[in-house]
GROMACS .gro file of N, CA and C in nm:
model
  411
    1MET      N    1   1.610   0.372   4.188
    1MET     CA    2   1.538   0.250   4.164
    1MET      C    3   1.404   0.307   4.065
    2THR      N    4   1.383   0.423   4.093
    2THR     CA    5   1.249   0.488   4.008
    2THR      C    6   1.300   0.486   3.865
    3GLY      N    7   1.415   0.519   3.835
    3GLY     CA    8   1.470   0.520   3.697
    3GLY      C    9   1.450   0.392   3.636
    4VAL      N   10   1.478   0.287   3.688
    4VAL     CA   11   1.471   0.147   3.635
    4VAL      C   12   1.330   0.118   3.602
    5TRP      N   13   1.232   0.151   3.690
    5TRP     CA   14   1.096   0.123   3.661
    5TRP      C   15   1.042   0.204   3.539
    6VAL      N   16   1.083   0.321   3.530
    6VAL     CA   17   1.051   0.407   3.426
    6VAL      C   18   1.101   0.359   3.291
    7LEU      N   19   1.227   0.319   3.291
    7LEU     CA   20   1.290   0.258   3.173
    7LEU      C   21   1.220   0.123   3.138
    8LEU      N   22   1.181   0.044   3.236
    8LEU     CA   23   1.107  -0.084   3.207
    8LEU      C   24   0.976  -0.057   3.140
    9ALA      N   25   0.904   0.047   3.199
    9ALA     CA   26   0.767   0.087   3.146
    9ALA      C   27   0.766   0.140   3.001
   10VAL      N   28   0.868   0.208   2.984
   10VAL     CA   29   0.897   0.276   2.848
   10VAL      C   30   0.918   0.153   2.749
   11LEU      N   31   1.010   0.056   2.793
   11LEU     CA   32   1.032  -0.046   2.695
   11LEU      C   33   0.909  -0.132   2.677
   12ALA      N   34   0.832  -0.142   2.785
   12ALA     CA   35   0.712  -0.232   2.756
   12ALA      C   36   0.605  -0.180   2.664
   13VAL      N   37   0.587  -0.040   2.688
   13VAL     CA   38   0.498   0.029   2.587
   13VAL      C   39   0.553   0.041   2.441
   14ALA      N   40   0.683   0.066   2.429
   14ALA     CA   41   0.731   0.049   2.309
   14ALA      C   42   0.717  -0.083   2.239
   15THR      N   43   0.745  -0.183   2.301
   15THR     CA   44   0.738  -0.315   2.260
   15THR      C   45   0.579  -0.342   2.209
   16VAL      N   46   0.493  -0.307   2.286
   16VAL     CA   47   0.352  -0.311   2.261
   16VAL      C   48   0.306  -0.251   2.137
   17LEU      N   49   0.348  -0.119   2.124
   17LEU     CA   50   0.330  -0.040   2.009
   17LEU      C   51   0.399  -0.083   1.885
   18GLY      N   52   0.506  -0.145   1.900
   18GLY     CA   53   0.584  -0.215   1.775
   18GLY      C   54   0.507  -0.330   1.728
   19PHE      N   55   0.464  -0.421   1.821
   19PHE     CA   56   0.374  -0.531   1.771
   19PHE      C   57   0.239  -0.474   1.703
   20LEU      N   58   0.180  -0.381   1.752
   20LEU     CA   59   0.056  -0.335   1.701
   20LEU      C   60   0.090  -0.273   1.556
   21LEU      N   61   0.194  -0.196   1.539
   21LEU     CA   62   0.223  -0.147   1.415
   21LEU      C   63   0.264  -0.258   1.315
   22ARG      N   64   0.331  -0.343   1.360
   22ARG     CA   65   0.367  -0.454   1.284
   22ARG      C   66   0.268  -0.546   1.225
   23GLY      N   67   0.165  -0.564   1.311
   23GLY     CA   68   0.034  -0.632   1.284
   23GLY      C   69  -0.036  -0.564   1.174
   24ARG      N   70  -0.032  -0.438   1.164
   24ARG     CA   71  -0.115  -0.360   1.065
   24ARG      C   72  -0.042  -0.355   0.930
   25ASP      N   73   0.093  -0.375   0.932
   25ASP     CA   74   0.175  -0.382   0.806
   25ASP      C   75   0.124  -0.479   0.706
   26GLY      N   76   0.100  -0.431   0.594
   26GLY     CA   77   0.056  -0.530   0.480
   26GLY      C   78  -0.078  -0.578   0.487
   27ARG      N   79  -0.165  -0.529   0.563
   27ARG     CA   80  -0.294  -0.576   0.590
   27ARG      C   81  -0.375  -0.508   0.474
   28VAL      N   82  -0.465  -0.592   0.415
   28VAL     CA   83  -0.569  -0.534   0.308
   28VAL      C   84  -0.685  -0.476   0.380
   29ARG      N   85  -0.723  -0.346   0.323
   29ARG     CA   86  -0.839  -0.300   0.392
   29ARG      C   87  -0.934  -0.270   0.276
   30ALA      N   88  -1.055  -0.272   0.303
   30ALA     CA   89  -1.164  -0.251   0.214
   30ALA      C   90  -1.145  -0.098   0.182
   31SER      N   91  -1.189  -0.047   0.064
   31SER     CA   92  -1.159   0.091   0.020
   31SER      C   93  -1.287   0.162   0.074
   32LYS      N   94  -1.272   0.293   0.080
   32LYS     CA   95  -1.387   0.385   0.115
   32LYS      C   96  -1.405   0.477   0.005
   33PRO      N   97  -1.520   0.524  -0.023
   33PRO     CA   98  -1.543   0.599  -0.147
   33PRO      C   99  -1.449   0.730  -0.135
   34ALA      N  100  -1.389   0.768  -0.237
   34ALA     CA  101  -1.299   0.880  -0.245
   34ALA      C  102  -1.358   0.996  -0.332
   35ALA      N  103  -1.303   1.116  -0.314
   35ALA     CA  104  -1.356   1.230  -0.382
   35ALA      C  105  -1.294   1.216  -0.536
   36ALA      N  106  -1.276   1.315  -0.601
   36ALA     CA  107  -1.224   1.304  -0.754
   36ALA      C  108  -1.081   1.251  -0.736
   37LEU      N  109  -1.059   1.168  -0.832
   37LEU     CA  110  -0.918   1.092  -0.836
   37LEU      C  111  -0.829   1.205  -0.909
   38PRO      N  112  -0.714   1.231  -0.841
   38PRO     CA  113  -0.610   1.314  -0.917
   38PRO      C  114  -0.567   1.258  -1.045
   39ALA      N  115  -0.542   1.363  -1.127
   39ALA     CA  116  -0.506   1.327  -1.271
   39ALA      C  117  -0.386   1.239  -1.294
   40GLN      N  118  -0.293   1.261  -1.209
   40GLN     CA  119  -0.155   1.183  -1.206
   40GLN      C  120  -0.198   1.038  -1.184
   41VAL      N  121  -0.300   1.007  -1.088
   41VAL     CA  122  -0.335   0.867  -1.070
   41VAL      C  123  -0.426   0.813  -1.177
   42ARG      N  124  -0.531   0.887  -1.225
   42ARG     CA  125  -0.622   0.866  -1.329
   42ARG      C  126  -0.540   0.815  -1.460
   43ASP      N  127  -0.427   0.882  -1.483
   43ASP     CA  128  -0.356   0.858  -1.607
   43ASP      C  129  -0.276   0.712  -1.592
   44LEU      N  130  -0.254   0.672  -1.479
   44LEU     CA  131  -0.196   0.539  -1.464
   44LEU      C  132  -0.284   0.424  -1.473
   45ILE      N  133  -0.412   0.428  -1.455
   45ILE     CA  134  -0.515   0.319  -1.467
   45ILE      C  135  -0.518   0.272  -1.599
   46ASP      N  136  -0.509   0.136  -1.624
   46ASP     CA  137  -0.536   0.084  -1.746
   46ASP      C  138  -0.668   0.039  -1.764
   47PRO      N  139  -0.734   0.103  -1.871
   47PRO     CA  140  -0.866   0.094  -1.894
   47PRO      C  141  -0.901  -0.058  -1.934
   48SER      N  142  -0.802  -0.126  -1.993
   48SER     CA  143  -0.835  -0.253  -2.048
   48SER      C  144  -0.808  -0.365  -1.952
   49SER      N  145  -0.764  -0.335  -1.828
   49SER     CA  146  -0.733  -0.436  -1.728
   49SER      C  147  -0.828  -0.427  -1.623
   50PRO      N  148  -0.885  -0.541  -1.571
   50PRO     CA  149  -0.972  -0.544  -1.450
   50PRO      C  150  -0.926  -0.462  -1.327
   51VAL      N  151  -0.800  -0.489  -1.307
   51VAL     CA  152  -0.730  -0.419  -1.183
   51VAL      C  153  -0.598  -0.356  -1.214
   52THR      N  154  -0.580  -0.247  -1.168
   52THR     CA  155  -0.436  -0.177  -1.184
   52THR      C  156  -0.400  -0.144  -1.030
   53LEU      N  157  -0.297  -0.201  -1.009
   53LEU     CA  158  -0.223  -0.184  -0.873
   53LEU      C  159  -0.130  -0.062  -0.896
   54VAL      N  160  -0.186   0.039  -0.816
   54VAL     CA  161  -0.084   0.171  -0.815
   54VAL      C  162  -0.007   0.163  -0.689
   55GLN      N  163   0.122   0.164  -0.703
   55GLN     CA  164   0.202   0.172  -0.583
   55GLN      C  165   0.243   0.329  -0.558
   56LEU      N  166   0.201   0.363  -0.439
   56LEU     CA  167   0.241   0.515  -0.413
   56LEU      C  168   0.371   0.512  -0.307
   57SER      N  169   0.478   0.560  -0.377
   57SER     CA  170   0.604   0.544  -0.313
   57SER      C  171   0.673   0.682  -0.313
   58THR      N  172   0.789   0.681  -0.245
   58THR     CA  173   0.868   0.804  -0.218
   58THR      C  174   1.012   0.755  -0.262
   59THR      N  175   1.098   0.861  -0.282
   59THR     CA  176   1.244   0.839  -0.324
   59THR      C  177   1.317   0.748  -0.240
   60PHE      N  178   1.316   0.784  -0.109
   60PHE     CA  179   1.411   0.721  -0.018
   60PHE      C  180   1.350   0.619   0.057
   61CYS      N  181   1.241   0.539   0.013
   61CYS     CA  182   1.169   0.443   0.083
   61CYS      C  183   1.207   0.308   0.050
   62ALA      N  184   1.292   0.244   0.157
   62ALA     CA  185   1.338   0.117   0.132
   62ALA      C  186   1.252   0.003   0.119
   63PRO      N  187   1.127   0.010   0.191
   63PRO     CA  188   1.021  -0.078   0.167
   63PRO      C  189   0.961  -0.069   0.041
   64CYS      N  190   0.964   0.035  -0.017
   64CYS     CA  191   0.901   0.055  -0.145
   64CYS      C  192   0.967  -0.027  -0.253
   65ARG      N  193   1.090  -0.050  -0.251
   65ARG     CA  194   1.168  -0.139  -0.340
   65ARG      C  195   1.116  -0.264  -0.341
   66HIS      N  196   1.113  -0.326  -0.213
   66HIS     CA  197   1.064  -0.452  -0.189
   66HIS      C  198   0.917  -0.478  -0.256
   67THR      N  199   0.848  -0.371  -0.219
   67THR     CA  200   0.700  -0.373  -0.275
   67THR      C  201   0.698  -0.382  -0.434
   68ARG      N  202   0.792  -0.314  -0.488
   68ARG     CA  203   0.792  -0.303  -0.630
   68ARG      C  204   0.808  -0.433  -0.687
   69VAL      N  205   0.908  -0.506  -0.633
   69VAL     CA  206   0.935  -0.644  -0.674
   69VAL      C  207   0.818  -0.735  -0.656
   70ILE      N  208   0.744  -0.732  -0.538
   70ILE     CA  209   0.637  -0.808  -0.525
   70ILE      C  210   0.518  -0.791  -0.623
   71LEU      N  211   0.498  -0.658  -0.633
   71LEU     CA  212   0.384  -0.617  -0.734
   71LEU      C  213   0.411  -0.646  -0.877
   72SER      N  214   0.536  -0.620  -0.921
   72SER     CA  215   0.575  -0.643  -1.052
   72SER      C  216   0.566  -0.793  -1.077
   73ASP      N  217   0.602  -0.891  -0.984
   73ASP     CA  218   0.599  -1.010  -1.013
   73ASP      C  219   0.457  -1.065  -1.015
   74LEU      N  220   0.378  -1.009  -0.919
   74LEU     CA  221   0.230  -1.061  -0.914
   74LEU      C  222   0.167  -1.017  -1.044
   75ALA      N  223   0.182  -0.899  -1.098
   75ALA     CA  224   0.123  -0.851  -1.226
   75ALA      C  225   0.168  -0.928  -1.339
   76SER      N  226   0.296  -0.969  -1.344
   76SER     CA  227   0.348  -1.050  -1.459
   76SER      C  228   0.283  -1.194  -1.456
   77ARG      N  229   0.250  -1.246  -1.346
   77ARG     CA  230   0.214  -1.373  -1.341
   77ARG      C  231   0.040  -1.396  -1.316
   78THR      N  232  -0.018  -1.281  -1.317
   78THR     CA  233  -0.175  -1.261  -1.298
   78THR      C  234  -0.225  -1.202  -1.413
   79ASP      N  235  -0.322  -1.264  -1.484
   79ASP     CA  236  -0.397  -1.208  -1.597
   79ASP      C  237  -0.481  -1.117  -1.540
   80GLY      N  238  -0.509  -1.002  -1.602
   80GLY     CA  239  -0.592  -0.877  -1.561
   80GLY      C  240  -0.537  -0.802  -1.465
   81VAL      N  241  -0.413  -0.803  -1.411
   81VAL     CA  242  -0.368  -0.710  -1.319
   81VAL      C  243  -0.245  -0.645  -1.365
   82ARG      N  244  -0.247  -0.516  -1.363
   82ARG     CA  245  -0.135  -0.433  -1.404
   82ARG      C  246  -0.064  -0.353  -1.291
   83HIS      N  247   0.047  -0.322  -1.289
   83HIS     CA  248   0.117  -0.254  -1.176
   83HIS      C  249   0.196  -0.122  -1.240
   84ARG      N  250   0.150  -0.017  -1.160
   84ARG     CA  251   0.211   0.101  -1.196
   84ARG      C  252   0.261   0.164  -1.073
   85GLU      N  253   0.352   0.269  -1.078
   85GLU     CA  254   0.406   0.329  -0.960
   85GLU      C  255   0.413   0.463  -0.979
   86LEU      N  256   0.349   0.531  -0.873
   86LEU     CA  257   0.382   0.683  -0.866
   86LEU      C  258   0.448   0.743  -0.733
   87ASP      N  259   0.557   0.817  -0.785
   87ASP     CA  260   0.650   0.874  -0.666
   87ASP      C  261   0.577   1.011  -0.613
   88LEU      N  262   0.553   1.005  -0.493
   88LEU     CA  263   0.485   1.109  -0.422
   88LEU      C  264   0.577   1.206  -0.368
   89THR      N  265   0.706   1.199  -0.387
   89THR     CA  266   0.811   1.279  -0.321
   89THR      C  267   0.788   1.430  -0.347
   90ASP      N  268   0.745   1.464  -0.467
   90ASP     CA  269   0.729   1.626  -0.508
   90ASP      C  270   0.572   1.630  -0.532
   91LEU      N  271   0.479   1.534  -0.483
   91LEU     CA  272   0.336   1.552  -0.505
   91LEU      C  273   0.273   1.534  -0.370
   92PRO      N  274   0.294   1.615  -0.277
   92PRO     CA  275   0.219   1.610  -0.146
   92PRO      C  276   0.068   1.643  -0.152
   93GLU      N  277   0.023   1.715  -0.257
   93GLU     CA  278  -0.112   1.746  -0.282
   93GLU      C  279  -0.203   1.621  -0.312
   94VAL      N  280  -0.128   1.532  -0.407
   94VAL     CA  281  -0.186   1.398  -0.436
   94VAL      C  282  -0.183   1.309  -0.316
   95ALA      N  283  -0.080   1.313  -0.238
   95ALA     CA  284  -0.081   1.222  -0.123
   95ALA      C  285  -0.190   1.268  -0.020
   96ALA      N  286  -0.216   1.390  -0.018
   96ALA     CA  287  -0.330   1.423   0.085
   96ALA      C  288  -0.456   1.406   0.028
   97SER      N  289  -0.478   1.417  -0.113
   97SER     CA  290  -0.612   1.400  -0.176
   97SER      C  291  -0.647   1.249  -0.152
   98LEU      N  292  -0.539   1.155  -0.163
   98LEU     CA  293  -0.559   1.017  -0.151
   98LEU      C  294  -0.569   0.971  -0.009
   99LYS      N  295  -0.533   1.052   0.092
   99LYS     CA  296  -0.530   1.030   0.236
   99LYS      C  297  -0.420   0.912   0.254
  100VAL      N  298  -0.307   0.936   0.191
  100VAL     CA  299  -0.178   0.857   0.205
  100VAL      C  300  -0.101   0.916   0.324
  101LEU      N  301  -0.078   0.817   0.419
  101LEU     CA  302  -0.008   0.864   0.542
  101LEU      C  303   0.127   0.790   0.551
  102ARG      N  304   0.148   0.696   0.457
  102ARG     CA  305   0.283   0.630   0.471
  102ARG      C  306   0.307   0.565   0.328
  103THR      N  307   0.433   0.537   0.313
  103THR     CA  308   0.467   0.478   0.172
  103THR      C  309   0.551   0.342   0.228
  104PRO      N  310   0.538   0.250   0.148
  104PRO     CA  311   0.453   0.231   0.026
  104PRO      C  312   0.312   0.207   0.078
  105THR      N  313   0.217   0.265  -0.015
  105THR     CA  314   0.063   0.226  -0.013
  105THR      C  315   0.042   0.177  -0.144
  106THR      N  316  -0.026   0.064  -0.141
  106THR     CA  317  -0.081   0.024  -0.274
  106THR      C  318  -0.228   0.023  -0.273
  107VAL      N  319  -0.275   0.081  -0.395
  107VAL     CA  320  -0.425   0.095  -0.396
  107VAL      C  321  -0.473   0.026  -0.533
  108ALA      N  322  -0.564  -0.071  -0.529
  108ALA     CA  323  -0.600  -0.136  -0.639
  108ALA      C  324  -0.737  -0.055  -0.696
  109TYR      N  325  -0.734  -0.030  -0.841
  109TYR     CA  326  -0.829   0.044  -0.906
  109TYR      C  327  -0.895  -0.039  -1.009
  110ALA      N  328  -1.038  -0.018  -1.015
  110ALA     CA  329  -1.108  -0.073  -1.133
  110ALA      C  330  -1.074   0.016  -1.255
  111PRO      N  331  -1.107  -0.047  -1.365
  111PRO     CA  332  -1.092   0.057  -1.493
  111PRO      C  333  -1.168   0.183  -1.491
  112ASP      N  334  -1.271   0.192  -1.409
  112ASP     CA  335  -1.346   0.320  -1.410
  112ASP      C  336  -1.280   0.424  -1.304
  113GLY      N  337  -1.182   0.378  -1.238
  113GLY     CA  338  -1.118   0.462  -1.129
  113GLY      C  339  -1.171   0.439  -0.992
  114ALA      N  340  -1.269   0.334  -0.974
  114ALA     CA  341  -1.306   0.320  -0.835
  114ALA      C  342  -1.193   0.226  -0.761
  115GLU      N  343  -1.194   0.265  -0.637
  115GLU     CA  344  -1.090   0.217  -0.560
  115GLU      C  345  -1.140   0.078  -0.501
  116LEU      N  346  -1.070  -0.033  -0.529
  116LEU     CA  347  -1.105  -0.156  -0.487
  116LEU      C  348  -1.070  -0.197  -0.340
  117LEU      N  349  -0.944  -0.187  -0.319
  117LEU     CA  350  -0.882  -0.212  -0.187
  117LEU      C  351  -0.755  -0.126  -0.172
  118ARG      N  352  -0.693  -0.126  -0.057
  118ARG     CA  353  -0.579  -0.054  -0.015
  118ARG      C  354  -0.486  -0.134   0.070
  119VAL      N  355  -0.358  -0.119   0.066
  119VAL     CA  356  -0.265  -0.192   0.155
  119VAL      C  357  -0.156  -0.087   0.188
  120GLY      N  358  -0.141  -0.087   0.334
  120GLY     CA  359  -0.053   0.014   0.388
  120GLY      C  360   0.083  -0.079   0.407
  121GLY      N  361   0.197  -0.040   0.363
  121GLY     CA  362   0.310  -0.113   0.387
  121GLY      C  363   0.347  -0.218   0.275
  122VAL      N  364   0.422  -0.289   0.304
  122VAL     CA  365   0.472  -0.406   0.219
  122VAL      C  366   0.350  -0.512   0.211
  123PRO      N  367   0.290  -0.530   0.098
  123PRO     CA  368   0.168  -0.630   0.095
  123PRO      C  369   0.228  -0.774   0.111
  124LYS      N  370   0.139  -0.856   0.168
  124LYS     CA  371   0.152  -0.998   0.157
  124LYS      C  372   0.102  -1.056   0.054
  125ARG      N  373   0.193  -1.099  -0.026
  125ARG     CA  374   0.138  -1.167  -0.168
  125ARG      C  375   0.013  -1.256  -0.160
  126ASP      N  376   0.018  -1.360  -0.087
  126ASP     CA  377  -0.102  -1.436  -0.071
  126ASP      C  378  -0.233  -1.371  -0.026
  127VAL      N  379  -0.226  -1.276   0.069
  127VAL     CA  380  -0.348  -1.216   0.110
  127VAL      C  381  -0.386  -1.122   0.009
  128LEU      N  382  -0.311  -1.069  -0.081
  128LEU     CA  383  -0.333  -0.962  -0.177
  128LEU      C  384  -0.398  -1.043  -0.291
  129VAL      N  385  -0.350  -1.161  -0.327
  129VAL     CA  386  -0.400  -1.228  -0.436
  129VAL      C  387  -0.534  -1.268  -0.401
  130GLU      N  388  -0.560  -1.321  -0.274
  130GLU     CA  389  -0.693  -1.369  -0.233
  130GLU      C  390  -0.798  -1.256  -0.229
  131ALA      N  391  -0.745  -1.117  -0.201
  131ALA     CA  392  -0.840  -1.018  -0.207
  131ALA      C  393  -0.868  -0.973  -0.341
  132LEU      N  394  -0.779  -0.987  -0.436
  132LEU     CA  395  -0.808  -0.950  -0.569
  132LEU      C  396  -0.898  -1.056  -0.651
  133ARG      N  397  -0.897  -1.177  -0.604
  133ARG     CA  398  -0.964  -1.274  -0.672
  133ARG      C  399  -1.097  -1.249  -0.715
  134PRO      N  400  -1.188  -1.187  -0.624
  134PRO     CA  401  -1.328  -1.138  -0.675
  134PRO      C  402  -1.338  -1.051  -0.800
  135HIS      N  403  -1.228  -0.972  -0.790
  135HIS     CA  404  -1.236  -0.863  -0.898
  135HIS      C  405  -1.174  -0.897  -1.035
  136LEU      N  406  -1.119  -1.028  -1.032
  136LEU     CA  407  -1.063  -1.082  -1.168
  136LEU      C  408  -1.127  -1.186  -1.226
  137ALA      N  409  -1.269  -1.213  -1.159
  137ALA     CA  410  -1.349  -1.321  -1.226
  137ALA      C  411  -1.408  -1.267  -1.351
   0.00000   0.00000   0.00000
């Protein structure tokens, strides 16, 4: 009988953790000042665009494909937004310097390289558009 209670407790904890992690997915976070921007990222920023969305991905990341579709579509429909992608598979030092713990991670950069916001996981289109609106005026 003790085994059943242990099993139920483990399932309950796993369910709660799953809901917590799912709630964080796609949430837009305000940026924190970062140290020097890696050259690989700096080269992707479009100086003529108010916002460059840099998608940080890895080769075998399934949600990265979905994020690519969302961000490409958003950039094509929104004036002043560019979408670029950086594969971090062979660039662990870049991931460490940007403090990226999961892929996909989307970082919005201003033309001067300042980080505007960050989204972990697949971004929610409407939430991202609303968060970008002040930077596009």
